Short mmCIF file of C-alpha atoms in Angstrom, two decimals:
data_model
loop_
_atom_site.label_atom_id
_atom_site.label_comp_id
_atom_site.label_asym_id
_atom_site.label_seq_id
_atom_site.Cartn_x
_atom_site.Cartn_y
_atom_site.Cartn_z
CA TRP A 1 130.17 117.15 121.25
CA GLN A 2 129.65 119.35 124.28
CA GLU A 3 126.26 117.69 124.74
CA VAL A 4 127.88 114.25 124.58
CA GLY A 5 130.38 115.23 127.25
CA TRP A 6 127.79 116.89 129.48
CA ARG A 7 125.42 113.95 129.27
CA ALA A 8 128.11 111.36 129.99
CA ALA A 9 129.29 113.26 133.05
CA SER A 10 125.81 114.08 134.32
CA ALA A 11 124.61 110.49 134.07
CA ALA A 12 127.47 109.40 136.33
CA LEU A 13 127.13 112.37 138.70
CA SER A 14 123.46 111.50 139.09
CA ASP A 15 124.50 108.39 141.03
CA LEU A 16 126.20 110.65 143.58
CA ALA A 17 123.00 112.67 143.82
CA ALA A 18 121.06 109.49 144.58
CA SER A 19 123.47 108.77 147.43
CA GLY A 20 123.03 112.22 148.95
CA ALA A 21 126.73 112.84 148.34
CA GLU A 22 128.79 115.96 147.85
CA VAL A 23 130.78 116.03 144.61
CA VAL A 24 134.57 115.95 144.76
CA GLY A 25 135.19 115.46 141.05
CA LEU A 26 135.52 112.95 138.25
CA THR A 27 137.97 111.24 135.95
CA ALA A 28 137.33 110.82 132.24
CA SER A 29 138.79 108.08 130.07
CA VAL A 30 138.15 108.71 126.38
CA GLY A 31 138.83 106.53 123.37
CA THR A 32 138.89 108.24 119.97
CA PRO A 33 139.17 106.92 116.41
CA ARG A 34 142.45 107.82 114.71
CA GLU A 35 140.69 110.03 112.17
CA ALA A 36 138.69 111.97 114.78
CA PRO A 37 139.36 115.72 114.72
CA ALA A 38 141.12 117.00 117.82
CA ASP A 39 138.51 119.74 118.14
CA ASP A 40 135.82 117.12 118.78
CA LEU A 41 137.73 115.83 121.80
CA VAL A 42 138.25 119.37 123.09
CA GLU A 43 134.53 120.11 122.81
CA LEU A 44 133.57 116.80 124.46
CA MET A 45 135.83 117.53 127.44
CA ARG A 46 134.48 121.07 127.61
CA GLY A 47 131.05 119.52 128.17
CA VAL A 48 132.42 117.13 130.79
CA GLY A 49 134.13 119.97 132.63
CA ALA A 50 131.08 122.21 132.52
CA ALA A 51 128.84 119.47 133.95
CA VAL A 52 131.05 118.72 136.94
CA ALA A 53 131.80 122.39 137.59
CA ALA A 54 128.06 123.12 137.66
CA VAL A 55 127.72 120.89 140.76
CA GLY A 56 130.85 122.07 142.57
CA GLY A 57 133.43 119.52 141.39
CA ARG A 58 136.30 119.39 138.93
CA VAL A 59 138.00 117.07 136.49
CA LEU A 60 140.61 115.18 138.54
CA GLY A 61 142.32 113.39 135.68
CA GLY A 62 141.75 110.65 133.16
CA ASP A 63 143.17 108.88 130.15
CA LEU A 64 143.15 109.19 126.38
CA THR A 65 143.60 106.31 123.97
CA ARG A 66 142.93 105.27 120.37
CA ALA A 67 139.85 103.14 119.79
CA PRO A 68 137.86 101.90 116.79
CA LEU A 69 134.85 103.90 118.03
CA TRP A 70 134.32 106.82 120.37
CA MET A 71 134.19 105.67 124.01
CA VAL A 72 133.66 107.82 127.09
CA ASP A 73 134.07 106.34 130.56
CA ILE A 74 133.35 108.58 133.57
CA THR A 75 134.23 107.74 137.18
CA VAL A 76 132.84 110.08 139.82
CA VAL A 77 134.15 110.73 143.32
CA GLY A 78 132.05 112.08 146.17
CA ARG A 79 131.65 111.97 149.91
CA ALA A 80 128.73 111.64 152.29
CA ALA A 81 128.49 111.22 156.05
CA ARG A 82 125.51 108.89 155.58
CA PRO A 83 125.21 107.62 152.03
CA VAL A 84 121.65 106.77 151.06
CA GLY A 85 121.13 103.47 149.24
CA ARG A 86 118.13 101.85 147.64
CA SER A 87 117.60 99.05 150.16
CA GLU A 88 116.18 100.80 153.23
CA ALA A 89 112.67 101.78 152.10
CA ARG A 90 110.11 100.80 154.74
CA ALA A 91 106.47 99.80 154.75
CA GLY A 92 104.39 102.96 154.99
CA ASP A 93 106.94 105.23 153.29
CA VAL A 94 105.75 107.63 150.62
CA LEU A 95 107.49 107.93 147.25
CA TRP A 96 108.36 111.33 145.82
CA VAL A 97 110.19 112.41 142.67
CA THR A 98 112.09 115.58 141.92
CA GLY A 99 111.18 117.58 138.81
CA THR A 100 109.05 116.28 135.96
CA LEU A 101 109.24 113.07 133.94
CA GLY A 102 108.96 112.06 130.31
CA GLY A 103 110.88 114.85 128.61
CA ALA A 104 113.80 112.64 127.62
CA ARG A 105 111.42 110.02 126.23
CA ALA A 106 109.70 112.68 124.13
CA ALA A 107 113.06 113.62 122.58
CA LEU A 108 113.96 110.00 121.88
CA HIS A 109 110.57 109.36 120.30
CA ALA A 110 111.05 112.36 117.99
CA TRP A 111 114.46 111.14 116.83
CA GLU A 112 113.17 107.60 116.31
CA SER A 113 110.33 109.06 114.23
CA GLY A 114 112.78 110.94 112.01
CA SER A 115 111.94 114.41 113.32
CA ALA A 116 113.66 116.99 115.50
CA PRO A 117 112.54 117.11 119.14
CA SER A 118 111.23 120.30 120.66
CA PRO A 119 113.91 122.43 122.34
CA GLY A 120 112.60 121.56 125.81
CA ALA A 121 112.62 117.82 125.16
CA ARG A 122 116.09 117.94 123.60
CA GLU A 123 117.35 119.83 126.63
CA ARG A 124 115.99 117.15 128.96
CA PHE A 125 117.74 114.39 127.01
CA ALA A 126 121.04 116.07 126.14
CA HIS A 127 121.52 118.33 129.16
CA PRO A 128 120.23 116.53 132.29
CA ILE A 129 120.97 118.27 135.58
CA PRO A 130 122.42 116.06 138.32
CA ARG A 131 120.24 116.64 141.40
CA ILE A 132 123.20 116.94 143.79
CA LYS A 133 121.75 119.73 145.92
CA GLU A 134 118.38 118.01 146.03
CA GLY A 135 119.89 114.65 146.98
CA ARG A 136 121.87 116.16 149.84
CA TRP A 137 118.77 117.97 151.13
CA LEU A 138 116.70 114.79 151.02
CA ALA A 139 119.43 112.78 152.75
CA ALA A 140 119.57 115.38 155.50
CA HIS A 141 115.79 115.32 155.92
CA GLY A 142 115.22 111.64 156.50
CA ALA A 143 115.34 109.89 153.11
CA HIS A 144 115.22 106.14 153.70
CA ALA A 145 116.08 105.09 150.13
CA MET A 146 116.86 106.89 146.90
CA LEU A 147 117.92 106.24 143.31
CA ASP A 148 118.03 108.20 140.09
CA ILE A 149 115.46 107.57 137.40
CA SER A 150 117.37 106.15 134.46
CA ASP A 151 115.16 103.15 133.63
CA GLY A 152 111.83 104.97 133.96
CA LEU A 153 109.71 105.49 137.05
CA GLY A 154 108.04 102.10 136.72
CA GLY A 155 111.32 100.24 136.30
CA ASP A 156 113.22 102.09 139.00
CA ALA A 157 110.39 101.84 141.50
CA GLY A 158 110.63 98.10 140.92
CA HIS A 159 114.38 98.20 141.59
CA LEU A 160 113.80 100.07 144.85
CA ALA A 161 111.09 97.64 145.91
CA ALA A 162 113.22 94.58 145.16
CA ALA A 163 116.26 95.96 146.98
CA SER A 164 114.22 96.97 150.03
CA GLY A 165 111.97 93.91 150.16
CA VAL A 166 108.76 95.94 150.03
CA ARG A 167 105.83 96.33 147.67
CA VAL A 168 105.43 99.62 145.87
CA GLU A 169 102.16 101.12 144.69
CA LEU A 170 102.24 103.98 142.17
CA ASP A 171 99.38 106.42 141.70
CA LEU A 172 99.88 107.48 138.08
CA GLU A 173 97.58 110.46 138.51
CA GLN A 174 100.21 111.96 140.82
CA VAL A 175 103.10 111.63 138.36
CA PRO A 176 104.53 115.08 137.46
CA VAL A 177 104.82 115.21 133.66
CA HIS A 178 107.15 117.34 131.55
CA PRO A 179 105.15 119.64 129.21
CA ASP A 180 106.81 118.22 126.09
CA ALA A 181 105.93 114.70 127.22
CA VAL A 182 102.28 115.76 127.45
CA ALA A 183 102.30 116.90 123.82
CA CYS A 184 104.13 113.76 122.65
CA ALA A 185 101.84 111.38 124.53
CA LEU A 186 98.70 113.04 123.20
CA ALA A 187 100.06 112.94 119.65
CA ARG A 188 100.69 109.19 120.05
CA GLY A 189 97.32 108.57 121.67
CA ASP A 190 98.97 107.39 124.92
CA ALA A 191 97.87 108.08 128.46
CA VAL A 192 100.02 111.02 129.52
CA GLN A 193 101.07 109.81 132.98
CA ALA A 194 101.77 106.29 131.73
CA PHE A 195 103.92 107.68 128.91
CA ALA A 196 105.96 109.69 131.43
CA ALA A 197 106.26 106.80 133.91
CA ARG A 198 107.69 104.49 131.24
CA GLY A 199 110.27 106.99 130.01
CA GLY A 200 113.87 106.57 131.09
CA GLU A 201 116.93 108.79 131.40
CA ASP A 202 115.28 111.77 133.06
CA TYR A 203 117.86 111.50 135.88
CA GLU A 204 115.43 112.85 138.45
CA LEU A 205 115.49 111.30 141.92
CA LEU A 206 113.01 108.76 143.25
CA VAL A 207 113.03 108.88 147.04
CA ALA A 208 111.27 106.96 149.81
CA LEU A 209 110.48 109.27 152.72
CA PRO A 210 108.62 108.74 156.00
CA LYS A 211 104.88 109.31 155.77
CA THR A 212 105.38 112.34 158.04
CA PHE A 213 106.98 114.10 155.05
CA ASP A 214 104.01 116.11 153.81
CA ASP A 215 103.17 118.89 151.36
CA LEU A 216 104.57 121.49 153.76
CA GLU A 217 107.93 119.70 153.76
CA ALA A 218 107.75 119.42 149.98
CA ARG A 219 107.28 123.19 149.69
CA ARG A 220 110.25 123.72 151.99
CA PHE A 221 112.28 121.42 149.75
CA GLN A 222 111.30 123.48 146.71
CA GLN A 223 112.19 126.74 148.46
CA ASP A 224 115.56 125.49 149.69
CA THR A 225 116.65 123.83 146.45
CA GLY A 226 114.86 125.92 143.82
CA THR A 227 113.56 122.74 142.21
#
């Protein structure tokens, strides 16, 4: 239940990261079946609280109600002097991603196959880290457009392109792949980078930066954010 709470909160907080925003906090509205043990709710909210605390925010309030099924609705609150959207990418920009991709897809594939995912893949699916610090750094260093990768790199690059009115070209050889995604793709007989690019719910950031943003700037980003 802590994983459920963490993941629900982190998925919402990831949208603040994609805006380059600072976290203020969140509200959580939870619906529980009548027969649900109270301890399950406590553990779920412990996960929600831990996720928002990890990025400098707090639980601001919420609501609790009876429901036929479990429901968790998270609303996040943040602030940014210059929020970054997805509609300002420009011709000539270069696309970058934070972290590695495909780990969440590897976990989902394992569950769908009736097996347990590796610890690393499970962590990527159940315990995503909202890239708040990374989003704020990128916003401060000239990001033109940004969004979090929830629909897969291929899908979200398409969203960015459509919103910005530009064409996007992806070089799959440059896609950073999570180690567990490598093992899963090879076991399936899939091309590793394509497997990672099609996987969703990694909650990394896809960012369009000026072409002047080079490998030196990328190393500075890694040093400053620890990513």
